[in-house]
Each structure stands twice: as C-alpha cells, then as structure tokens.
C-alpha cells in the first residue's frame, strides 16, 4: 500500500481538516465512517492523551483516519517578554472580567513526547504543520505503518517534505482558515492561492498532493481533482456541522459574517492564522508583529478566549475560518460529505457535456 493508494481507495476523496479547538474524535469518526478521511487534531493534547484518543477513533471505525500534530517550537521566553505581553493583554482581560494568567512554565505540549505517543499508536496517516520532520522521524512513522502527510504553503516547503521522505503533501493555500503552516519564509512570502499552489507543487514533487484552502462544496472538490490533487481537504466547510465543537458565539459570527469577513492575524497566537475579523484583531493590528511568537502568545490569550467564549462574546475569540466561510452549511457531517461528493460528480458530468465528451 502507499498513501496514494490509500487516498485513491476512499469512497469519497475528501479529507476533513484537523481543527484544533473546533473538532474532536466525533467529527473524525463521522467523516471516516461516511467514506471520507477523518482527522483527529491532536496538536493540543498532552502526550499521555494521544494514545487513548487514537484508540477511541479505532474502536469506532475500521476505516482509515489521520492524526495531526502541530510542530510548535520549544519556547523559553524571558520573564520580561512574558510580562510585556501580559501588560498588553491586561485591558482585554479586565474587559472580560477574567484574571490574566500567571506566567506559565509550559506554553505548549512537548512535541517530541507527542511524537513518541503518536508513533507508538501508529495511526494509518499522520499529518504535520508548522515545520518539517527529520528523515529519522519520517522513517520511524513509516516503520510503524503510518503514512506521513506534510503541510506546505510554498513549493520550497513541499520540496523540503519530499526530501525527508514524506508520503504526500498537503498544499495549504492562502485562502485557508486557521493557522498557516509556513516554516521556510515569513508569511508575506508564503501566501500562494490554492489553485497556483496545487499546480506548482504537483509539477515540482513526485508525491500525491492534497488540496486545502477555500474548498467549500462539490464544485470546489471537482476543481481540486481537476487540478490534479488526489483529494480535497476541507475545514471551514465543516465548521457549522453538527459534530463541530465551536462555541455559540463562533457559530453566530459565521452566520452573521459580512461579504469578505476574514483576515490573517498574528495577534491572537503569535503565528499567522485566518479568521473572521473581530475587534481584538482590529485593535491589535498595529502591534501584531510585536507579540511573542507561537506558542507563547497562544498560551497567554487562552484564558481570555475561554472567558469570552463563556460570555458569548465573539469580539475576543479566535474565529478561525477560511475565505469561503459564507458558504458553510449546517447538518450532520456525513450528509454534508455525501452531498459534496454528489455535487462534485454532477459537476464532472456537466463539464463532460460542455467539453463535448
Ligand atoms: C478552525 C480551524 C482549525 C484548524 N486547526 C488546524 C490544526 O489543528 N492542524 C492543522 O494542521 N491545520 C489546522 N487548520 C487548517 C486546516 O488543516 C486546513 O488547512 C484548512 O481548513 C483549509 O482551508 P479551509 O478552512 O478553507 O477549508 C485549521 C483550520 C480551521 C478552519
């Protein structure tokens, strides 16, 4: 078997995006059961919780699924940096009526320990973002029977994944919701649209390419396949599904979003991510380049965002969503998935007619 063969064997060539903070095992299970490829977002899990979470998905379906980790750098900011960042956040904490966190001594789960737990559980596929694994790490997963899917925002990043022996590349276009995966260049040089990115990565590396970013329905799925992608990875399109775990305030912000509602921001987490613009993003825009890098700022705003979600206030939340968010529809994930695939097939038939086939 190969990752290509696994993805080609799916009934529906749609990969559900791993979505930390917006999905749990229930969405992954629903998608895999319905014939797509579900993804478990394990980036925020403590190493000890990764094995049990993977076992939960395995117990619910014998279909393939993916587990995703975020390659957060080890962070050891000095006390002054943390203090300055907390000072900047103090008015926001005061407004929501929550105490700012005491300077934490850990900012993200330890990646090496997460990786070990993942390799021990050996899921069918593992995907990664924010950096590139070493050759040894890739080989460890492959020996355990896990295919490796690396996320790239540029052709150079796709080449880097190919060089370490990855089995496939997820081409994440600039349209994508949530954090962007860039790791070789700064964000300004890492914003390629999904169309151009899929086509240029395909031409550059001899690996199966998954298209991600802005794919919201069956027409988008058909377009991704037409570009030569082996599958379409969709995140924002699942945000309003019954299984998504987003807060009411986040759902409400999607329902009332303006015509072109999203923007990239560094203010919330210290790494550029796309979300529906809110007051926090607007007012912090001028200093967003100054906040400490991910995962430090992410950790320092976590209690703020939790308190805002509890209070039902979307203005201080991370409202991650992609450029197509206005097209997000409600319903059980399995129904959405089947509908998109029916639409993709109808699109292919329509195009066959238009091209005289
Ligand atoms: C709410 C949300 C959370 C996300 N969390 C993750 C994550 O934990 N790991 C990851 O690799 N990508 C994450 N992403 C990015 C997706 O993998 C994918 O690139 C994106 O959903 C594709 O664009 P779309 O949202 O327009 O479909 C997230 C995206 C969203 C919308």
mmCIF file of C-alpha atoms and ligand atoms in Angstrom:
data_model
loop_
_atom_site.group_PDB
_atom_site.id
_atom_site.type_symbol
_atom_site.label_atom_id
_atom_site.label_comp_id
_atom_site.label_asym_id
_atom_site.label_seq_id
_atom_site.Cartn_x
_atom_site.Cartn_y
_atom_site.Cartn_z
ATOM 1 C CA UNK A 1 0.000 0.000 0.000
ATOM 2 C CA UNK A 2 1.028 3.622 -0.393
ATOM 3 C CA UNK A 3 -0.565 6.865 0.761
ATOM 4 C CA UNK A 4 -1.615 7.401 -2.847
ATOM 5 C CA UNK A 5 -3.360 4.011 -2.909
ATOM 6 C CA UNK A 6 -4.994 4.658 0.464
ATOM 7 C CA UNK A 7 -6.360 8.015 -0.687
ATOM 8 C CA UNK A 8 -7.471 6.568 -4.033
ATOM 9 C CA UNK A 9 -9.325 3.805 -2.226
ATOM 10 C CA UNK A 10 -11.536 6.248 -0.309
ATOM 11 C CA UNK A 11 -15.183 6.170 -1.344
ATOM 12 C CA UNK A 12 -15.129 9.953 -1.180
ATOM 13 C CA UNK A 13 -11.816 11.749 -1.812
ATOM 14 C CA UNK A 14 -12.445 14.363 0.863
ATOM 15 C CA UNK A 15 -10.161 14.786 3.846
ATOM 16 C CA UNK A 16 -11.637 16.590 6.824
ATOM 17 C CA UNK A 17 -9.148 19.165 8.091
ATOM 18 C CA UNK A 18 -7.837 18.545 11.573
ATOM 19 C CA UNK A 19 -9.225 21.509 13.506
ATOM 20 C CA UNK A 20 -7.802 22.115 16.950
ATOM 21 C CA UNK A 21 -10.411 23.926 19.030
ATOM 22 C CA UNK A 22 -13.183 23.175 16.549
ATOM 23 C CA UNK A 23 -13.371 19.391 16.319
ATOM 24 C CA UNK A 24 -12.793 16.230 18.303
ATOM 25 C CA UNK A 25 -12.944 12.495 17.645
ATOM 26 C CA UNK A 26 -16.680 12.639 16.827
ATOM 27 C CA UNK A 27 -16.133 14.591 13.586
ATOM 28 C CA UNK A 28 -13.215 12.384 12.505
ATOM 29 C CA UNK A 29 -15.264 9.248 13.161
ATOM 30 C CA UNK A 30 -18.330 10.575 11.288
ATOM 31 C CA UNK A 31 -16.256 11.506 8.231
ATOM 32 C CA UNK A 32 -14.277 8.266 8.087
ATOM 33 C CA UNK A 33 -17.422 6.177 8.560
ATOM 34 C CA UNK A 34 -19.117 8.044 5.720
ATOM 35 C CA UNK A 35 -16.271 7.203 3.321
ATOM 36 C CA UNK A 36 -14.002 10.267 3.596
ATOM 37 C CA UNK A 37 -10.825 10.611 5.637
ATOM 38 C CA UNK A 38 -11.457 11.968 9.124
ATOM 39 C CA UNK A 39 -8.709 13.768 11.016
ATOM 40 C CA UNK A 40 -8.057 13.944 14.709
ATOM 41 C CA UNK A 41 -6.496 17.253 15.755
ATOM 42 C CA UNK A 42 -4.040 16.130 18.407
ATOM 43 C CA UNK A 43 -1.907 19.284 18.484
ATOM 44 C CA UNK A 44 -3.320 20.417 21.817
ATOM 45 C CA UNK A 45 -3.325 17.017 23.519
ATOM 46 C CA UNK A 46 -0.980 16.050 26.318
ATOM 47 C CA UNK A 47 1.261 13.183 25.160
ATOM 48 C CA UNK A 48 -0.480 10.767 27.537
ATOM 49 C CA UNK A 49 -3.862 11.535 25.975
ATOM 50 C CA UNK A 50 -2.824 10.855 22.374
ATOM 51 C CA UNK A 51 -2.845 7.042 22.522
ATOM 52 C CA UNK A 52 -6.323 6.872 24.127
ATOM 53 C CA UNK A 53 -7.739 9.420 21.622
ATOM 54 C CA UNK A 54 -6.442 7.341 18.713
ATOM 55 C CA UNK A 55 -7.833 4.178 20.323
ATOM 56 C CA UNK A 56 -11.232 5.891 20.550
ATOM 57 C CA UNK A 57 -11.305 6.511 16.790
ATOM 58 C CA UNK A 58 -10.062 2.977 16.055
ATOM 59 C CA UNK A 59 -12.776 1.489 18.249
ATOM 60 C CA UNK A 60 -15.452 3.413 16.339
ATOM 61 C CA UNK A 61 -14.396 2.693 12.761
ATOM 62 C CA UNK A 62 -12.154 0.322 10.859
ATOM 63 C CA UNK A 63 -11.770 2.896 8.077
ATOM 64 C CA UNK A 64 -8.564 4.915 7.719
ATOM 65 C CA UNK A 65 -8.118 8.241 9.507
ATOM 66 C CA UNK A 66 -5.429 10.849 10.103
ATOM 67 C CA UNK A 67 -3.895 12.236 13.275
ATOM 68 C CA UNK A 68 -2.442 15.746 13.171
ATOM 69 C CA UNK A 69 0.290 17.332 15.248
ATOM 70 C CA UNK A 70 1.473 20.921 15.275
ATOM 71 C CA UNK A 71 5.244 21.277 15.407
ATOM 72 C CA UNK A 72 5.441 24.047 17.978
ATOM 73 C CA UNK A 73 8.980 25.198 18.760
ATOM 74 C CA UNK A 74 10.190 24.780 22.327
ATOM 75 C CA UNK A 75 9.527 28.140 23.952
ATOM 76 C CA UNK A 76 11.539 29.612 26.796
ATOM 77 C CA UNK A 77 10.770 33.341 26.686
ATOM 78 C CA UNK A 78 12.417 35.578 29.277
ATOM 79 C CA UNK A 79 10.276 36.967 32.065
ATOM 80 C CA UNK A 80 10.311 40.489 30.625
ATOM 81 C CA UNK A 81 8.844 39.300 27.302
ATOM 82 C CA UNK A 82 6.027 37.479 29.049
ATOM 83 C CA UNK A 83 5.384 40.431 31.347
ATOM 84 C CA UNK A 84 5.207 42.880 28.422
ATOM 85 C CA UNK A 85 2.825 40.595 26.529
ATOM 86 C CA UNK A 86 0.586 40.261 29.592
ATOM 87 C CA UNK A 87 0.629 44.044 30.084
ATOM 88 C CA UNK A 88 -0.600 44.476 26.522
ATOM 89 C CA UNK A 89 -3.395 41.995 27.154
ATOM 90 C CA UNK A 90 -4.364 43.409 30.564
ATOM 91 C CA UNK A 91 -7.151 45.730 29.288
ATOM 92 C CA UNK A 92 -8.740 42.851 27.413
ATOM 93 C CA UNK A 93 -8.651 40.621 30.485
ATOM 94 C CA UNK A 94 -10.144 43.476 32.529
ATOM 95 C CA UNK A 95 -12.930 43.932 29.996
ATOM 96 C CA UNK A 96 -13.967 40.285 30.042
ATOM 97 C CA UNK A 97 -13.587 40.159 33.829
ATOM 98 C CA UNK A 98 -11.048 37.329 33.952
ATOM 99 C CA UNK A 99 -7.656 37.379 35.702
ATOM 100 C CA UNK A 100 -4.655 37.273 33.339
ATOM 101 C CA UNK A 101 -2.708 34.025 33.700
ATOM 102 C CA UNK A 102 0.354 33.874 35.931
ATOM 103 C CA UNK A 103 3.458 33.427 33.759
ATOM 104 C CA UNK A 104 3.136 29.764 32.711
ATOM 105 C CA UNK A 105 6.171 27.486 32.698
ATOM 106 C CA UNK A 106 4.943 25.457 29.745
ATOM 107 C CA UNK A 107 3.484 27.073 26.643
ATOM 108 C CA UNK A 108 2.557 24.027 24.543
ATOM 109 C CA UNK A 109 2.659 20.241 24.926
ATOM 110 C CA UNK A 110 6.152 18.874 24.281
ATOM 111 C CA UNK A 111 6.312 17.940 20.599
ATOM 112 C CA UNK A 112 8.899 15.166 20.978
ATOM 113 C CA UNK A 113 6.762 13.425 23.601
ATOM 114 C CA UNK A 114 3.639 13.891 21.460
ATOM 115 C CA UNK A 115 5.511 12.414 18.507
ATOM 116 C CA UNK A 116 6.556 9.375 20.534
ATOM 117 C CA UNK A 117 2.980 8.754 21.631
ATOM 118 C CA UNK A 118 1.769 9.122 18.055
ATOM 119 C CA UNK A 119 4.376 6.706 16.697
ATOM 120 C CA UNK A 120 3.509 4.175 19.409
ATOM 121 C CA UNK A 121 -0.194 4.310 18.488
ATOM 122 C CA UNK A 122 0.633 4.083 14.744
ATOM 123 C CA UNK A 123 -2.464 5.594 13.112
ATOM 124 C CA UNK A 124 -2.908 4.937 9.374
ATOM 125 C CA UNK A 125 -1.888 8.516 8.446
ATOM 126 C CA UNK A 126 -0.215 11.344 10.396
ATOM 127 C CA UNK A 127 -0.134 14.937 9.225
ATOM 128 C CA UNK A 128 2.065 17.778 10.420
ATOM 129 C CA UNK A 129 2.170 21.559 10.192
ATOM 130 C CA UNK A 130 4.458 24.470 11.203
ATOM 131 C CA UNK A 131 7.763 22.730 10.425
ATOM 132 C CA UNK A 132 9.243 19.689 8.721
ATOM 133 C CA UNK A 133 10.140 16.371 10.369
ATOM 134 C CA UNK A 134 13.618 14.886 10.150
ATOM 135 C CA UNK A 135 14.318 11.918 7.900
ATOM 136 C CA UNK A 136 14.602 9.733 11.010
ATOM 137 C CA UNK A 137 11.229 10.852 12.337
ATOM 138 C CA UNK A 138 9.564 10.128 8.997
ATOM 139 C CA UNK A 139 11.228 6.719 8.838
ATOM 140 C CA UNK A 140 10.103 5.925 12.417
ATOM 141 C CA UNK A 141 6.484 6.557 11.496
ATOM 142 C CA UNK A 142 6.725 4.631 8.247
ATOM 143 C CA UNK A 143 8.252 1.637 10.051
ATOM 144 C CA UNK A 144 5.302 1.719 12.431
ATOM 145 C CA UNK A 145 2.934 1.587 9.443
ATOM 146 C CA UNK A 146 1.938 5.262 9.381
ATOM 147 C CA UNK A 147 1.954 7.362 6.203
ATOM 148 C CA UNK A 148 3.299 10.885 6.574
ATOM 149 C CA UNK A 149 1.487 13.896 5.113
ATOM 150 C CA UNK A 150 3.412 17.177 5.421
ATOM 151 C CA UNK A 151 1.768 20.582 5.078
ATOM 152 C CA UNK A 152 3.291 23.172 2.742
ATOM 153 C CA UNK A 153 2.421 26.788 1.896
ATOM 154 C CA UNK A 154 5.063 27.043 -0.827
ATOM 155 C CA UNK A 155 6.795 24.855 -3.393
ATOM 156 C CA UNK A 156 10.031 25.094 -1.380
ATOM 157 C CA UNK A 157 8.234 23.648 1.659
ATOM 158 C CA UNK A 158 6.791 20.824 -0.459
ATOM 159 C CA UNK A 159 10.320 20.043 -1.663
ATOM 160 C CA UNK A 160 11.512 20.021 1.961
ATOM 161 C CA UNK A 161 8.876 17.423 2.826
ATOM 162 C CA UNK A 162 9.797 15.350 -0.233
ATOM 163 C CA UNK A 163 13.461 15.461 0.809
ATOM 164 C CA UNK A 164 12.778 13.933 4.225
ATOM 165 C CA UNK A 165 10.769 11.141 2.610
ATOM 166 C CA UNK A 166 7.159 12.170 3.289
ATOM 167 C CA UNK A 167 4.444 10.139 1.566
ATOM 168 C CA UNK A 168 2.370 13.126 0.467
ATOM 169 C CA UNK A 169 1.994 16.887 0.681
ATOM 170 C CA UNK A 170 -0.975 18.915 1.805
ATOM 171 C CA UNK A 171 -0.875 22.131 -0.249
ATOM 172 C CA UNK A 172 -2.436 24.732 2.021
ATOM 173 C CA UNK A 173 -3.396 27.791 0.008
ATOM 174 C CA UNK A 174 -3.681 31.362 1.260
ATOM 175 C CA UNK A 175 -7.488 31.042 1.390
ATOM 176 C CA UNK A 176 -7.274 28.516 4.242
ATOM 177 C CA UNK A 177 -8.865 29.060 7.614
ATOM 178 C CA UNK A 178 -6.906 28.630 10.841
ATOM 179 C CA UNK A 179 -3.140 28.688 11.231
ATOM 180 C CA UNK A 180 -0.971 28.673 8.161
ATOM 181 C CA UNK A 181 1.799 26.102 8.036
ATOM 182 C CA UNK A 182 4.686 28.265 6.679
ATOM 183 C CA UNK A 183 8.112 27.420 8.056
ATOM 184 C CA UNK A 184 10.757 28.416 5.497
ATOM 185 C CA UNK A 185 9.743 32.006 4.778
ATOM 186 C CA UNK A 186 7.733 34.659 6.590
ATOM 187 C CA UNK A 187 4.017 34.918 5.921
ATOM 188 C CA UNK A 188 4.419 37.646 3.270
ATOM 189 C CA UNK A 189 6.306 35.214 1.060
ATOM 190 C CA UNK A 190 4.064 32.258 1.852
ATOM 191 C CA UNK A 191 0.661 33.358 0.555
ATOM 192 C CA UNK A 192 0.009 31.400 -2.623
ATOM 193 C CA UNK A 193 -3.588 30.724 -3.654
ATOM 194 C CA UNK A 194 -4.753 27.100 -3.669
ATOM 195 C CA UNK A 195 -5.041 26.932 -7.494
ATOM 196 C CA UNK A 196 -1.470 28.021 -8.134
ATOM 197 C CA UNK A 197 -0.072 26.108 -5.149
ATOM 198 C CA UNK A 198 -1.552 22.731 -6.063
ATOM 199 C CA UNK A 199 -0.454 23.041 -9.683
ATOM 200 C CA UNK A 200 3.086 24.199 -8.921
ATOM 201 C CA UNK A 201 3.664 21.642 -6.143
ATOM 202 C CA UNK A 202 2.429 18.902 -8.439
ATOM 203 C CA UNK A 203 4.905 19.974 -11.058
ATOM 204 C CA UNK A 204 7.760 20.139 -8.531
ATOM 205 C CA UNK A 205 7.439 16.950 -6.473
ATOM 206 C CA UNK A 206 6.546 13.397 -7.343
ATOM 207 C CA UNK A 207 4.173 12.890 -4.421
ATOM 208 C CA UNK A 208 0.392 12.825 -4.080
ATOM 209 C CA UNK A 209 -0.891 16.340 -3.362
ATOM 210 C CA UNK A 210 -3.906 17.114 -1.199
ATOM 211 C CA UNK A 211 -5.516 20.497 -1.933
ATOM 212 C CA UNK A 212 -6.573 22.684 1.015
ATOM 213 C CA UNK A 213 -7.929 26.208 1.295
ATOM 214 C CA UNK A 214 -11.261 27.639 0.209
ATOM 215 C CA UNK A 215 -12.875 24.354 -0.845
ATOM 216 C CA UNK A 216 -16.453 24.686 0.355
ATOM 217 C CA UNK A 217 -18.641 22.415 -1.784
ATOM 218 C CA UNK A 218 -18.730 19.820 -4.553
ATOM 219 C CA UNK A 219 -17.690 22.320 -7.216
ATOM 220 C CA UNK A 220 -14.569 23.064 -5.168
ATOM 221 C CA UNK A 221 -13.869 19.345 -4.763
ATOM 222 C CA UNK A 222 -14.204 18.826 -8.525
ATOM 223 C CA UNK A 223 -11.875 21.784 -9.139
ATOM 224 C CA UNK A 224 -9.256 20.354 -6.763
ATOM 225 C CA UNK A 225 -9.366 16.979 -8.527
ATOM 226 C CA UNK A 226 -9.224 18.688 -11.925
ATOM 227 C CA UNK A 227 -6.034 20.441 -10.822
ATOM 228 C CA UNK A 228 -4.520 17.056 -10.150
ATOM 229 C CA UNK A 229 -4.994 16.833 -6.399
ATOM 230 C CA UNK A 230 -5.566 13.350 -5.036
ATOM 231 C CA UNK A 231 -8.086 14.675 -2.548
ATOM 232 C CA UNK A 232 -9.669 17.848 -1.193
ATOM 233 C CA UNK A 233 -9.023 18.826 2.421
ATOM 234 C CA UNK A 234 -11.910 20.850 3.854
ATOM 235 C CA UNK A 235 -12.074 22.577 7.221
ATOM 236 C CA UNK A 236 -14.236 25.692 7.204
ATOM 237 C CA UNK A 237 -16.935 23.762 5.305
ATOM 238 C CA UNK A 238 -17.328 21.514 8.396
ATOM 239 C CA UNK A 239 -17.453 24.342 10.961
ATOM 240 C CA UNK A 240 -21.263 24.505 11.020
ATOM 241 C CA UNK A 241 -21.662 20.713 11.022
ATOM 242 C CA UNK A 242 -23.428 19.112 13.969
ATOM 243 C CA UNK A 243 -20.185 17.498 15.102
ATOM 244 C CA UNK A 244 -18.055 20.673 15.153
ATOM 245 C CA UNK A 245 -17.258 21.748 18.708
ATOM 246 C CA UNK A 246 -17.227 25.519 18.184
ATOM 247 C CA UNK A 247 -18.899 27.892 20.665
ATOM 248 C CA UNK A 248 -22.262 29.540 20.065
ATOM 249 C CA UNK A 249 -20.512 32.898 19.690
ATOM 250 C CA UNK A 250 -18.305 31.450 16.921
ATOM 251 C CA UNK A 251 -21.345 29.914 15.158
ATOM 252 C CA UNK A 252 -23.124 33.251 15.437
ATOM 253 C CA UNK A 253 -20.150 35.096 13.919
ATOM 254 C CA UNK A 254 -20.229 32.715 10.943
ATOM 255 C CA UNK A 255 -23.968 33.179 10.492
ATOM 256 C CA UNK A 256 -23.692 36.971 10.524
ATOM 257 C CA UNK A 257 -20.371 37.275 8.656
ATOM 258 C CA UNK A 258 -20.028 40.119 6.163
ATOM 259 C CA UNK A 259 -19.249 39.562 2.476
ATOM 260 C CA UNK A 260 -15.458 39.326 2.809
ATOM 261 C CA UNK A 261 -15.075 38.701 6.501
ATOM 262 C CA UNK A 262 -11.690 37.063 7.042
ATOM 263 C CA UNK A 263 -8.165 38.323 7.546
ATOM 264 C CA UNK A 264 -4.847 36.875 8.643
ATOM 265 C CA UNK A 265 -3.772 37.848 12.131
ATOM 266 C CA UNK A 266 -0.761 37.226 14.342
ATOM 267 C CA UNK A 267 -2.254 38.982 17.357
ATOM 268 C CA UNK A 268 -4.070 36.034 18.897
ATOM 269 C CA UNK A 269 -1.404 33.351 18.861
ATOM 270 C CA UNK A 270 1.912 34.711 17.586
ATOM 271 C CA UNK A 271 1.565 32.836 14.268
ATOM 272 C CA UNK A 272 -0.483 33.996 11.307
ATOM 273 C CA UNK A 273 -3.915 32.407 11.135
ATOM 274 C CA UNK A 274 -7.020 33.299 9.147
ATOM 275 C CA UNK A 275 -10.241 34.135 10.937
ATOM 276 C CA UNK A 276 -13.319 36.320 10.829
ATOM 277 C CA UNK A 277 -12.141 39.788 11.764
ATOM 278 C CA UNK A 278 -13.296 40.944 15.181
ATOM 279 C CA UNK A 279 -12.473 43.831 17.486
ATOM 280 C CA UNK A 280 -9.429 42.116 19.024
ATOM 281 C CA UNK A 281 -7.913 41.564 15.575
ATOM 282 C CA UNK A 282 -8.708 45.137 14.510
ATOM 283 C CA UNK A 283 -7.411 46.884 17.608
ATOM 284 C CA UNK A 284 -4.290 44.711 17.953
ATOM 285 C CA UNK A 285 -3.394 45.004 14.284
ATOM 286 C CA UNK A 286 -0.798 47.736 14.826
ATOM 287 C CA UNK A 287 1.166 45.648 17.344
ATOM 288 C CA UNK A 288 0.573 42.160 15.999
ATOM 289 C CA UNK A 289 4.159 41.824 14.755
ATOM 290 C CA UNK A 290 5.417 42.622 18.263
ATOM 291 C CA UNK A 291 3.592 39.945 20.248
ATOM 292 C CA UNK A 292 5.710 36.914 21.243
ATOM 293 C CA UNK A 293 5.874 34.090 18.719
ATOM 294 C CA UNK A 294 3.692 30.977 18.869
ATOM 295 C CA UNK A 295 3.158 29.165 21.148
ATOM 296 C CA UNK A 296 3.792 31.896 23.761
ATOM 297 C CA UNK A 297 1.105 34.389 22.713
ATOM 298 C CA UNK A 298 -1.273 31.479 22.058
ATOM 299 C CA UNK A 299 -0.913 30.328 25.659
ATOM 300 C CA UNK A 300 -1.196 33.866 27.068
ATOM 301 C CA UNK A 301 -4.507 34.548 25.274
ATOM 302 C CA UNK A 302 -6.049 31.141 26.008
ATOM 303 C CA UNK A 303 -7.836 32.128 29.251
ATOM 304 C CA UNK A 304 -9.056 35.343 27.578
ATOM 305 C CA UNK A 305 -10.575 33.416 24.709
ATOM 306 C CA UNK A 306 -12.085 30.836 27.053
ATOM 307 C CA UNK A 307 -13.708 33.584 29.145
ATOM 308 C CA UNK A 308 -15.006 35.353 26.027
ATOM 309 C CA UNK A 309 -16.494 32.116 24.704
ATOM 310 C CA UNK A 310 -18.181 31.541 28.049
ATOM 311 C CA UNK A 311 -19.591 35.066 27.993
ATOM 312 C CA UNK A 312 -20.792 34.567 24.395
ATOM 313 C CA UNK A 313 -18.618 37.447 23.181
ATOM 314 C CA UNK A 314 -17.163 36.863 19.675
ATOM 315 C CA UNK A 315 -15.029 40.034 19.794
ATOM 316 C CA UNK A 316 -12.194 38.449 21.803
ATOM 317 C CA UNK A 317 -12.305 34.964 20.330
ATOM 318 C CA UNK A 318 -10.212 33.309 17.670
ATOM 319 C CA UNK A 319 -12.885 32.927 14.976
ATOM 320 C CA UNK A 320 -10.758 30.793 12.646
ATOM 321 C CA UNK A 321 -12.370 30.445 9.249
ATOM 322 C CA UNK A 322 -11.302 30.450 5.606
ATOM 323 C CA UNK A 323 -12.208 32.829 2.819
ATOM 324 C CA UNK A 324 -15.174 30.700 1.752
ATOM 325 C CA UNK A 325 -16.830 30.815 5.181
ATOM 326 C CA UNK A 326 -20.065 32.362 3.928
ATOM 327 C CA UNK A 327 -20.762 29.075 2.150
ATOM 328 C CA UNK A 328 -20.590 26.927 5.312
ATOM 329 C CA UNK A 329 -23.763 24.902 5.766
ATOM 330 C CA UNK A 330 -25.337 23.154 8.711
ATOM 331 C CA UNK A 331 -26.086 19.464 9.026
ATOM 332 C CA UNK A 332 -24.615 16.140 10.079
ATOM 333 C CA UNK A 333 -21.053 15.851 8.703
ATOM 334 C CA UNK A 334 -21.873 12.594 6.887
ATOM 335 C CA UNK A 335 -24.736 14.280 5.000
ATOM 336 C CA UNK A 336 -22.563 17.240 4.026
ATOM 337 C CA UNK A 337 -19.829 14.903 2.826
ATOM 338 C CA UNK A 338 -22.196 12.843 0.680
ATOM 339 C CA UNK A 339 -23.825 15.978 -0.734
ATOM 340 C CA UNK A 340 -20.460 17.472 -1.737
ATOM 341 C CA UNK A 341 -19.482 14.252 -3.470
ATOM 342 C CA UNK A 342 -22.811 14.119 -5.366
ATOM 343 C CA UNK A 343 -22.236 17.755 -6.382
ATOM 344 C CA UNK A 344 -18.655 17.017 -7.483
ATOM 345 C CA UNK A 345 -19.863 14.174 -9.666
ATOM 346 C CA UNK A 346 -22.644 16.329 -11.111
ATOM 347 C CA UNK A 347 -20.032 18.996 -11.866
ATOM 348 C CA UNK A 348 -17.875 16.434 -13.664
ATOM 349 C CA UNK A 349 -20.888 15.355 -15.749
ATOM 350 C CA UNK A 350 -21.731 18.963 -16.554
ATOM 351 C CA UNK A 351 -18.152 19.614 -17.635
ATOM 352 C CA UNK A 352 -18.100 16.457 -19.736
ATOM 353 C CA UNK A 353 -21.187 17.790 -21.518
ATOM 354 C CA UNK A 354 -19.633 21.228 -22.012
ATOM 355 C CA UNK A 355 -16.459 19.764 -23.427
ATOM 356 C CA UNK A 356 -18.371 17.541 -25.814
ATOM 357 C CA UNK A 357 -17.357 14.242 -24.170
HETATM 358 C C1 LIG B 1 -10.928 26.128 12.918
HETATM 359 C C2 LIG B 1 -9.726 25.597 12.230
HETATM 360 C C3 LIG B 1 -8.751 24.921 12.966
HETATM 361 C C4 LIG B 1 -7.635 24.384 12.337
HETATM 362 N N1 LIG B 1 -6.734 23.657 13.054
HETATM 363 C C5 LIG B 1 -5.721 23.011 12.419
HETATM 364 C C6 LIG B 1 -4.889 22.083 13.127
HETATM 365 O O1 LIG B 1 -5.064 21.825 14.316
HETATM 366 N N2 LIG B 1 -3.878 21.500 12.435
HETATM 367 C C7 LIG B 1 -3.658 21.744 11.088
HETATM 368 O O2 LIG B 1 -2.721 21.163 10.516
HETATM 369 N N3 LIG B 1 -4.448 22.584 10.405
HETATM 370 C C8 LIG B 1 -5.478 23.212 11.028
HETATM 371 N N4 LIG B 1 -6.310 24.036 10.303
HETATM 372 C C9 LIG B 1 -6.040 24.265 8.861
HETATM 373 C C10 LIG B 1 -6.602 23.117 8.019
HETATM 374 O O3 LIG B 1 -5.786 21.978 8.126
HETATM 375 C C11 LIG B 1 -6.748 23.449 6.523
HETATM 376 O O4 LIG B 1 -5.545 23.919 6.002
HETATM 377 C C12 LIG B 1 -7.845 24.457 6.245
HETATM 378 O O5 LIG B 1 -9.014 24.109 6.943
HETATM 379 C C13 LIG B 1 -8.162 24.505 4.757
HETATM 380 O O6 LIG B 1 -8.870 25.659 4.428
HETATM 381 P P1 LIG B 1 -10.464 25.826 4.616
HETATM 382 O O7 LIG B 1 -10.669 26.053 6.058
HETATM 383 O O8 LIG B 1 -10.775 26.988 3.752
HETATM 384 O O9 LIG B 1 -11.128 24.547 4.173
HETATM 385 C C14 LIG B 1 -7.458 24.578 10.922
HETATM 386 C C15 LIG B 1 -8.440 25.254 10.196
HETATM 387 C C16 LIG B 1 -9.559 25.751 10.821
HETATM 388 C C17 LIG B 1 -10.621 26.458 9.989
#
